[in-house]
mmCIF file of C-alpha atoms and ligand atoms in Angstrom:
data_model
loop_
_atom_site.group_PDB
_atom_site.id
_atom_site.type_symbol
_atom_site.label_atom_id
_atom_site.label_comp_id
_atom_site.label_asym_id
_atom_site.label_seq_id
_atom_site.Cartn_x
_atom_site.Cartn_y
_atom_site.Cartn_z
ATOM 1 C CA MET N 1027 82.110 188.855 106.139
ATOM 2 C CA LYS N 1028 82.851 186.291 108.410
ATOM 3 C CA HIS N 1029 81.934 182.837 105.938
ATOM 4 C CA ASN N 1030 79.836 185.147 103.794
ATOM 5 C CA ILE N 1031 80.533 182.709 100.484
ATOM 6 C CA VAL N 1032 79.384 180.089 103.506
ATOM 7 C CA ARG N 1033 75.973 182.565 104.062
ATOM 8 C CA CYS N 1034 74.852 183.127 101.263
ATOM 9 C CA LEU N 1035 75.240 179.530 99.643
ATOM 10 C CA CYS N 1036 72.416 178.642 103.172
ATOM 11 C CA LEU N 1037 70.136 181.549 101.214
ATOM 12 C CA LEU N 1038 70.627 179.537 97.387
ATOM 13 C CA LEU N 1039 69.755 175.854 98.587
ATOM 14 C CA PRO N 1040 66.083 176.222 99.353
ATOM 15 C CA VAL N 1041 65.154 178.007 95.744
ATOM 16 C CA LEU N 1042 67.627 175.254 93.384
ATOM 17 C CA TRP N 1043 65.453 172.726 95.750
ATOM 18 C CA LEU N 1044 61.964 173.928 94.356
ATOM 19 C CA LEU N 1045 63.621 174.657 91.068
ATOM 20 C CA THR N 1046 65.595 171.809 90.405
ATOM 21 C CA GLY N 1047 63.005 169.534 92.469
ATOM 22 C CA CYS N 1048 66.555 167.680 93.491
ATOM 23 C CA ALA N 1049 67.751 167.716 97.797
ATOM 24 C CA PRO N 1050 71.311 168.841 97.057
ATOM 25 C CA ALA N 1051 73.365 167.786 100.070
ATOM 26 C CA PRO N 1052 73.856 170.253 102.906
ATOM 27 C CA ALA N 1053 75.404 173.118 102.403
ATOM 28 C CA PRO N 1054 77.763 173.302 105.839
ATOM 29 C CA THR N 1055 75.841 175.594 108.021
ATOM 30 C CA ALA N 1056 77.135 178.847 108.717
ATOM 31 C CA GLU N 1057 76.734 177.428 112.052
ATOM 32 C CA SER N 1058 78.372 174.515 110.737
ATOM 33 C CA TYR N 1059 81.245 176.359 109.188
ATOM 34 C CA ASP N 1060 81.526 178.636 112.739
ATOM 35 C CA ASP N 1061 81.951 175.458 115.522
ATOM 36 C CA PHE N 1062 85.757 175.079 113.268
ATOM 37 C CA VAL N 1063 88.888 178.156 112.623
ATOM 38 C CA VAL N 1064 88.938 178.318 108.937
ATOM 39 C CA VAL N 1065 92.306 178.575 107.744
ATOM 40 C CA GLY N 1066 93.253 179.541 103.844
ATOM 41 C CA PHE N 1067 96.979 177.903 103.495
ATOM 42 C CA SER N 1068 98.288 178.900 99.223
ATOM 43 C CA GLN N 1069 101.148 176.610 99.266
ATOM 44 C CA VAL N 1070 104.075 176.985 96.526
ATOM 45 C CA GLY N 1071 103.562 173.676 95.048
ATOM 46 C CA ALA N 1072 104.026 170.288 94.478
ATOM 47 C CA GLU N 1073 107.865 169.921 93.459
ATOM 48 C CA SER N 1074 109.910 168.656 96.068
ATOM 49 C CA ASP N 1075 109.537 165.529 98.596
ATOM 50 C CA TRP N 1076 110.823 168.456 101.307
ATOM 51 C CA ARG N 1077 107.089 170.049 99.813
ATOM 52 C CA ASN N 1078 105.126 167.391 99.750
ATOM 53 C CA ALA N 1079 106.280 166.965 102.891
ATOM 54 C CA ASN N 1080 104.681 169.926 104.372
ATOM 55 C CA THR N 1081 101.694 170.062 103.172
ATOM 56 C CA LEU N 1082 101.268 166.726 105.161
ATOM 57 C CA SER N 1083 102.312 168.299 108.309
ATOM 58 C CA MET N 1084 100.043 171.508 107.089
ATOM 59 C CA GLN N 1085 97.155 169.378 105.956
ATOM 60 C CA GLN N 1086 97.086 166.971 109.149
ATOM 61 C CA ALA N 1087 97.908 169.794 112.115
ATOM 62 C CA PHE N 1088 94.812 171.660 110.476
ATOM 63 C CA SER N 1089 92.145 168.789 110.994
ATOM 64 C CA GLU N 1090 88.807 168.939 111.870
ATOM 65 C CA SER N 1091 89.496 166.568 113.714
ATOM 66 C CA ASN N 1092 91.558 169.242 115.181
ATOM 67 C CA GLY N 1093 88.947 172.148 115.341
ATOM 68 C CA TYR N 1094 90.230 173.989 111.744
ATOM 69 C CA ARG N 1095 88.126 174.036 108.536
ATOM 70 C CA LEU N 1096 91.554 174.402 105.306
ATOM 71 C CA ILE N 1097 91.567 176.378 102.866
ATOM 72 C CA PHE N 1098 93.624 174.403 100.902
ATOM 73 C CA ASP N 1099 96.191 175.861 97.242
ATOM 74 C CA ASP N 1100 98.375 174.749 94.799
ATOM 75 C CA ALA N 1101 100.529 177.095 93.021
ATOM 76 C CA GLN N 1102 101.646 174.833 90.744
ATOM 77 C CA GLN N 1103 105.481 177.189 92.080
ATOM 78 C CA LYS N 1104 103.322 180.444 90.898
ATOM 79 C CA GLN N 1105 103.328 183.275 92.186
ATOM 80 C CA GLU N 1106 100.342 184.995 90.592
ATOM 81 C CA LYS N 1107 98.324 181.567 90.955
ATOM 82 C CA GLN N 1108 99.059 182.197 95.618
ATOM 83 C CA ILE N 1109 97.814 186.188 94.575
ATOM 84 C CA THR N 1110 94.109 184.560 93.145
ATOM 85 C CA ALA N 1111 94.430 182.803 96.287
ATOM 86 C CA ILE N 1112 94.697 185.012 98.633
ATOM 87 C CA ARG N 1113 91.852 186.588 97.756
ATOM 88 C CA ASN N 1114 89.389 184.561 97.170
ATOM 89 C CA PHE N 1115 90.453 183.369 100.887
ATOM 90 C CA ILE N 1116 89.345 186.956 101.862
ATOM 91 C CA HIS N 1117 86.407 186.952 99.854
ATOM 92 C CA GLN N 1118 85.597 183.997 102.160
ATOM 93 C CA GLY N 1119 86.300 185.285 104.958
ATOM 94 C CA VAL N 1120 88.342 182.700 106.104
ATOM 95 C CA ASP N 1121 90.036 183.021 110.031
ATOM 96 C CA TYR N 1122 93.321 183.392 109.270
ATOM 97 C CA ILE N 1123 96.096 183.431 106.135
ATOM 98 C CA VAL N 1124 98.712 180.755 106.012
ATOM 99 C CA LEU N 1125 100.996 181.988 103.128
ATOM 100 C CA ALA N 1126 103.822 180.354 101.757
ATOM 101 C CA PRO N 1127 105.873 182.114 99.436
ATOM 102 C CA THR N 1128 106.932 181.026 96.200
ATOM 103 C CA THR N 1129 109.852 183.882 95.848
ATOM 104 C CA GLU N 1130 110.204 186.873 98.185
ATOM 105 C CA LYS N 1131 108.895 190.241 96.484
ATOM 106 C CA GLY N 1132 105.915 190.836 95.172
ATOM 107 C CA TRP N 1133 103.156 190.483 98.555
ATOM 108 C CA ASP N 1134 102.487 194.252 99.360
ATOM 109 C CA THR N 1135 99.218 195.029 97.411
ATOM 110 C CA VAL N 1136 97.900 191.679 98.003
ATOM 111 C CA LEU N 1137 98.577 191.378 101.864
ATOM 112 C CA ALA N 1138 97.296 195.437 102.520
ATOM 113 C CA GLU N 1139 93.725 193.449 100.904
ATOM 114 C CA ALA N 1140 93.588 190.487 103.400
ATOM 115 C CA LYS N 1141 94.712 192.974 106.448
ATOM 116 C CA SER N 1142 92.370 195.960 105.548
ATOM 117 C CA ALA N 1143 90.270 192.589 105.947
ATOM 118 C CA GLY N 1144 91.251 192.491 109.602
ATOM 119 C CA ILE N 1145 92.512 189.165 108.715
ATOM 120 C CA PRO N 1146 96.474 187.406 109.965
ATOM 121 C CA VAL N 1147 97.901 186.439 107.878
ATOM 122 C CA ILE N 1148 101.575 184.119 109.041
ATOM 123 C CA ILE N 1149 103.957 183.070 106.674
ATOM 124 C CA VAL N 1150 105.870 179.922 106.389
ATOM 125 C CA ASP N 1151 109.337 178.645 105.424
ATOM 126 C CA ARG N 1152 110.509 181.424 103.143
ATOM 127 C CA MET N 1153 110.504 185.008 103.700
ATOM 128 C CA ILE N 1154 108.759 188.081 102.057
ATOM 129 C CA GLU N 1155 109.968 191.301 102.122
ATOM 130 C CA VAL N 1156 106.899 194.146 101.637
ATOM 131 C CA GLU N 1157 107.580 197.695 102.730
ATOM 132 C CA ASP N 1158 105.990 197.587 106.000
ATOM 133 C CA ASP N 1159 106.209 194.273 107.885
ATOM 134 C CA SER N 1160 102.151 194.705 109.764
ATOM 135 C CA LEU N 1161 101.111 193.523 106.504
ATOM 136 C CA TYR N 1162 101.850 190.147 107.734
ATOM 137 C CA THR N 1163 101.621 188.988 111.521
ATOM 138 C CA CYS N 1164 104.343 186.532 111.753
ATOM 139 C CA TRP N 1165 106.997 183.977 110.001
ATOM 140 C CA ILE N 1166 108.447 180.675 111.118
ATOM 141 C CA GLY N 1167 110.890 178.968 108.243
ATOM 142 C CA SER N 1168 114.851 179.065 108.181
ATOM 143 C CA ASP N 1169 118.078 180.496 107.837
ATOM 144 C CA PHE N 1170 118.731 180.092 104.868
ATOM 145 C CA LEU N 1171 121.774 182.037 104.860
ATOM 146 C CA GLY N 1172 122.808 179.992 107.449
ATOM 147 C CA GLU N 1173 122.447 176.268 105.915
ATOM 148 C CA GLY N 1174 125.030 177.744 102.857
ATOM 149 C CA ARG N 1175 127.466 179.006 105.698
ATOM 150 C CA ASN N 1176 127.086 175.262 107.005
ATOM 151 C CA ALA N 1177 127.410 173.907 103.354
ATOM 152 C CA VAL N 1178 130.375 175.465 102.972
ATOM 153 C CA ARG N 1179 131.690 175.548 106.302
ATOM 154 C CA TRP N 1180 131.272 171.366 105.910
ATOM 155 C CA MET N 1181 133.451 171.512 101.858
ATOM 156 C CA ASP N 1182 136.289 173.926 103.661
ATOM 157 C CA GLN N 1183 136.640 171.148 106.218
ATOM 158 C CA HIS N 1184 136.610 167.937 103.731
ATOM 159 C CA LEU N 1185 138.046 169.098 100.820
ATOM 160 C CA GLY N 1186 141.158 171.141 101.845
ATOM 161 C CA ASP N 1187 142.105 173.714 99.866
ATOM 162 C CA GLU N 1188 142.943 171.516 96.923
ATOM 163 C CA PRO N 1189 141.131 173.631 93.862
ATOM 164 C CA LEU N 1190 137.769 172.955 92.998
ATOM 165 C CA ARG N 1191 135.074 173.401 90.141
ATOM 166 C CA ILE N 1192 131.908 173.398 91.356
ATOM 167 C CA VAL N 1193 129.060 173.110 89.844
ATOM 168 C CA HIS N 1194 125.653 174.969 91.385
ATOM 169 C CA LEU N 1195 122.185 173.845 91.006
ATOM 170 C CA GLN N 1196 119.949 176.620 92.269
ATOM 171 C CA GLY N 1197 116.452 176.568 93.358
ATOM 172 C CA ASN N 1198 113.242 178.759 92.385
ATOM 173 C CA LEU N 1199 115.205 181.676 91.821
ATOM 174 C CA GLY N 1200 113.931 184.906 93.910
ATOM 175 C CA SER N 1201 113.212 182.555 96.161
ATOM 176 C CA SER N 1202 114.681 183.164 100.670
ATOM 177 C CA ALA N 1203 116.178 179.285 99.754
ATOM 178 C CA GLN N 1204 117.471 180.057 96.612
ATOM 179 C CA LEU N 1205 119.486 183.427 97.954
ATOM 180 C CA GLY N 1206 120.215 182.285 101.074
ATOM 181 C CA ARG N 1207 121.764 179.381 100.215
ATOM 182 C CA THR N 1208 123.102 180.572 96.650
ATOM 183 C CA ALA N 1209 124.904 183.823 98.919
ATOM 184 C CA GLY N 1210 126.236 180.333 101.500
ATOM 185 C CA LEU N 1211 127.700 179.286 98.858
ATOM 186 C CA ASN N 1212 129.573 182.809 96.971
ATOM 187 C CA GLU N 1213 131.115 184.094 100.922
ATOM 188 C CA GLY N 1214 133.163 180.317 100.669
ATOM 189 C CA LEU N 1215 134.157 181.366 96.668
ATOM 190 C CA SER N 1216 135.256 184.280 97.916
ATOM 191 C CA THR N 1217 136.842 182.880 100.007
ATOM 192 C CA HIS N 1218 138.521 180.014 98.613
ATOM 193 C CA PRO N 1219 139.684 181.652 95.570
ATOM 194 C CA GLU N 1220 141.735 177.895 94.535
ATOM 195 C CA TRP N 1221 137.647 177.058 94.134
ATOM 196 C CA GLN N 1222 135.579 177.901 90.555
ATOM 197 C CA LEU N 1223 132.387 178.192 90.249
ATOM 198 C CA VAL N 1224 132.018 176.724 86.644
ATOM 199 C CA TYR N 1225 127.822 175.837 86.370
ATOM 200 C CA ARG N 1226 125.390 177.858 87.648
ATOM 201 C CA GLU N 1227 121.571 177.502 86.322
ATOM 202 C CA SER N 1228 118.571 177.422 88.161
ATOM 203 C CA GLY N 1229 116.383 173.224 88.499
ATOM 204 C CA ASP N 1230 113.252 175.467 90.149
ATOM 205 C CA PHE N 1231 114.432 172.378 92.891
ATOM 206 C CA THR N 1232 112.565 169.763 90.777
ATOM 207 C CA GLN N 1233 113.966 166.383 89.924
ATOM 208 C CA ALA N 1234 113.456 166.584 86.418
ATOM 209 C CA LYS N 1235 114.973 169.653 85.934
ATOM 210 C CA GLY N 1236 117.967 168.409 87.888
ATOM 211 C CA GLN N 1237 118.951 165.367 85.912
ATOM 212 C CA GLU N 1238 118.177 168.119 82.085
ATOM 213 C CA LEU N 1239 120.828 170.469 83.630
ATOM 214 C CA VAL N 1240 123.831 167.675 84.951
ATOM 215 C CA GLU N 1241 122.690 166.089 81.306
ATOM 216 C CA ALA N 1242 123.795 168.755 78.806
ATOM 217 C CA ILE N 1243 126.900 169.871 81.228
ATOM 218 C CA LEU N 1244 127.676 166.165 81.267
ATOM 219 C CA ALA N 1245 126.976 166.407 77.370
ATOM 220 C CA ASP N 1246 129.069 169.299 77.012
ATOM 221 C CA GLY N 1247 132.256 168.107 78.242
ATOM 222 C CA LEU N 1248 132.196 169.799 81.405
ATOM 223 C CA ASP N 1249 134.250 168.867 84.770
ATOM 224 C CA PHE N 1250 133.635 169.132 87.354
ATOM 225 C CA ASP N 1251 134.339 168.061 90.915
ATOM 226 C CA VAL N 1252 131.531 169.144 92.649
ATOM 227 C CA ILE N 1253 127.567 169.288 92.033
ATOM 228 C CA PHE N 1254 126.153 172.044 95.483
ATOM 229 C CA SER N 1255 122.908 171.218 94.410
ATOM 230 C CA GLU N 1256 119.872 173.493 96.647
ATOM 231 C CA ASN N 1257 117.342 170.868 96.986
ATOM 232 C CA ASP N 1258 116.940 166.897 97.623
ATOM 233 C CA ASN N 1259 114.905 166.610 94.163
ATOM 234 C CA MET N 1260 117.536 168.312 92.547
ATOM 235 C CA THR N 1261 120.422 165.720 93.382
ATOM 236 C CA TYR N 1262 118.548 162.658 93.042
ATOM 237 C CA GLY N 1263 118.222 164.011 88.461
ATOM 238 C CA ALA N 1264 121.865 164.960 88.948
ATOM 239 C CA ILE N 1265 122.744 161.679 90.744
ATOM 240 C CA ASP N 1266 120.933 159.452 87.641
ATOM 241 C CA ALA N 1267 122.895 162.989 84.587
ATOM 242 C CA LEU N 1268 126.314 160.441 86.331
ATOM 243 C CA LYS N 1269 125.061 157.516 86.924
ATOM 244 C CA ASN N 1270 123.596 157.760 83.170
ATOM 245 C CA ALA N 1271 127.548 159.659 82.072
ATOM 246 C CA GLY N 1272 129.243 155.838 84.151
ATOM 247 C CA LEU N 1273 131.030 158.544 86.551
ATOM 248 C CA THR N 1274 130.275 157.624 90.596
ATOM 249 C CA PRO N 1275 128.683 159.939 92.751
ATOM 250 C CA GLY N 1276 130.681 160.248 95.937
ATOM 251 C CA LYS N 1277 133.266 159.426 94.093
ATOM 252 C CA ASP N 1278 134.296 160.749 90.884
ATOM 253 C CA VAL N 1279 132.095 163.649 91.928
ATOM 254 C CA THR N 1280 131.055 164.780 95.057
ATOM 255 C CA ILE N 1281 127.627 166.033 96.440
ATOM 256 C CA ILE N 1282 126.787 169.292 98.813
ATOM 257 C CA SER N 1283 122.851 169.013 98.749
ATOM 258 C CA PHE N 1284 119.438 170.415 100.814
ATOM 259 C CA ASP N 1285 116.994 169.350 103.038
ATOM 260 C CA ALA N 1286 118.193 165.897 104.253
ATOM 261 C CA SER N 1287 115.266 163.717 103.568
ATOM 262 C CA ARG N 1288 114.699 160.198 104.716
ATOM 263 C CA HIS N 1289 115.962 158.406 101.598
ATOM 264 C CA ALA N 1290 118.128 161.796 100.349
ATOM 265 C CA LEU N 1291 120.092 160.563 103.808
ATOM 266 C CA GLU N 1292 120.542 157.143 102.559
ATOM 267 C CA LEU N 1293 122.068 158.433 99.547
ATOM 268 C CA VAL N 1294 124.697 159.659 102.117
ATOM 269 C CA MET N 1295 125.212 156.791 103.926
ATOM 270 C CA GLN N 1296 126.182 154.789 100.710
ATOM 271 C CA GLY N 1297 128.923 157.938 99.803
ATOM 272 C CA GLN N 1298 126.764 158.640 97.564
ATOM 273 C CA ILE N 1299 125.615 161.988 98.563
ATOM 274 C CA SER N 1300 128.536 163.525 101.346
ATOM 275 C CA TYR N 1301 127.024 166.672 103.021
ATOM 276 C CA ASP N 1302 123.158 166.789 103.601
ATOM 277 C CA VAL N 1303 121.820 170.452 104.588
ATOM 278 C CA GLU N 1304 118.874 169.984 106.680
ATOM 279 C CA CYS N 1305 116.041 172.100 106.258
ATOM 280 C CA ASN N 1306 113.249 170.472 108.671
ATOM 281 C CA PRO N 1307 109.330 171.484 106.359
ATOM 282 C CA LEU N 1308 107.259 169.804 109.719
ATOM 283 C CA HIS N 1309 105.736 173.180 110.065
ATOM 284 C CA GLY N 1310 101.698 172.609 110.734
ATOM 285 C CA PRO N 1311 102.288 171.799 114.311
ATOM 286 C CA ARG N 1312 104.359 174.320 114.548
ATOM 287 C CA VAL N 1313 101.858 178.080 112.931
ATOM 288 C CA GLU N 1314 99.115 176.090 114.968
ATOM 289 C CA SER N 1315 100.717 176.601 117.671
ATOM 290 C CA ILE N 1316 101.141 180.269 116.742
ATOM 291 C CA ILE N 1317 97.252 180.833 115.928
ATOM 292 C CA GLN N 1318 96.686 178.810 118.899
ATOM 293 C CA LYS N 1319 98.424 181.647 120.727
ATOM 294 C CA LEU N 1320 97.231 184.227 118.584
ATOM 295 C CA ARG N 1321 93.771 182.689 119.485
ATOM 296 C CA ASN N 1322 94.474 183.060 123.370
ATOM 297 C CA GLY N 1323 95.195 186.848 122.350
ATOM 298 C CA LEU N 1324 99.286 185.759 122.978
ATOM 299 C CA SER N 1325 101.091 187.308 120.621
ATOM 300 C CA SER N 1326 104.127 185.071 118.824
ATOM 301 C CA PRO N 1327 107.654 186.834 117.585
ATOM 302 C CA LYS N 1328 107.553 188.255 114.510
ATOM 303 C CA LEU N 1329 110.409 185.730 112.752
ATOM 304 C CA THR N 1330 111.303 182.906 114.771
ATOM 305 C CA TYR N 1331 113.837 180.748 112.703
ATOM 306 C CA VAL N 1332 113.551 176.645 113.541
ATOM 307 C CA GLN N 1333 116.383 174.593 114.588
ATOM 308 C CA GLU N 1334 117.767 172.133 112.337
ATOM 309 C CA SER N 1335 121.253 169.815 111.464
ATOM 310 C CA ALA N 1336 123.846 168.280 109.128
ATOM 311 C CA PHE N 1337 124.285 165.118 107.845
ATOM 312 C CA ASP N 1338 127.462 163.247 106.463
ATOM 313 C CA ALA N 1339 128.147 159.155 106.969
ATOM 314 C CA GLU N 1340 129.800 160.288 110.526
ATOM 315 C CA ASN N 1341 126.718 161.191 111.618
ATOM 316 C CA VAL N 1342 123.927 158.828 109.534
ATOM 317 C CA THR N 1343 122.963 156.499 111.757
ATOM 318 C CA GLN N 1344 119.991 153.169 110.848
ATOM 319 C CA SER N 1345 118.052 154.641 113.988
ATOM 320 C CA LEU N 1346 118.093 157.957 112.871
ATOM 321 C CA LEU N 1347 116.660 156.982 109.149
ATOM 322 C CA GLU N 1348 113.788 155.267 110.472
ATOM 323 C CA GLU N 1349 112.281 158.188 113.580
ATOM 324 C CA ARG N 1350 112.498 160.730 110.374
ATOM 325 C CA GLY N 1351 109.494 162.811 110.199
ATOM 326 C CA TYR N 1352 109.114 163.327 106.178
HETATM 327 C C1 GZL T 2 113.336 175.378 101.693
HETATM 328 C C2 GZL T 2 112.160 175.007 100.635
HETATM 329 C C3 GZL T 2 112.752 174.629 98.613
HETATM 330 C C4 GZL T 2 113.179 172.878 99.525
HETATM 331 C C5 GZL T 2 112.767 172.005 97.743
HETATM 332 O O1 GZL T 2 112.710 176.285 103.345
HETATM 333 O O2 GZL T 2 111.189 176.122 100.587
HETATM 334 O O3 GZL T 2 111.644 174.417 98.582
HETATM 335 O O4 GZL T 2 114.479 173.137 100.038
HETATM 336 C C6 GZL T 2 111.217 173.090 98.156
HETATM 337 O O5 GZL T 2 112.773 171.104 98.143
HETATM 338 O O6 GZL T 2 110.922 172.749 96.572
#
């Protein structure tokens, strides 16, 4: 199965040449493909700064200079596009499939096809839920419930037991990041009767939708004290909406966010975001290290959680901003 497409192309080229009289650019020969480890990467999309940093990290790790040929597919946040991409990877006979899944469910059938083709699948970032966990070799990503609990702990410690009216901007519904962060907030709501959830909607992790949602609740005259936003891009949109309404983020409204990208931490330093829980996107070297292990006949833990931090005005420094990798 390996690189069948490539071999077919090599056979067709001379015929095309004779028919068209023009010499097409030489396709990579099977040997040239064989010089590389071919990795098919199905990415969620380009919905956020986090996602773009994750893509760049993967592209840098799986470079030709590192011995890889990366076949990259952007699913535009649609699971059906990811399923099609995985089937294409199988057909092309890649050596490894890396999947950053949009949502947790719906992967059993296509991953069974990858297993039948003998292609190892590595899950990165969000988690998947399958009947048979042999359908993927291993997963590496974040503890999203832990991230949500971290945010609630900070709220408990810094916002005291005063009554809080909370606006909750959720990420892509059904994604591990949304499920975990939401579960953390729900635990907080159940243990703090003085906290009231006054609004909950999904902003799809995008800045535009985050701004749209907050503009709408301001227009409706909703009163609230806290915005619990499940990623920085939705937070940027919410901040724009607050400012356009004459409100001061961090003063009139406390903002809790997730991802902790460099720009967001600048806003933490300025007092606009009160607390930002890190979700580290720089998975490229981590996934590449897993593939190196597998190629050397070594195993990798089934689940690997990356170490992450969190930031408020107390621990954000200029040097931290300068050194930040994303
Ligand atoms: C989290 C990742 C989420 C980020 C968002 O690991 O899946 O998706 O928090 C991104 O910024 O869109």
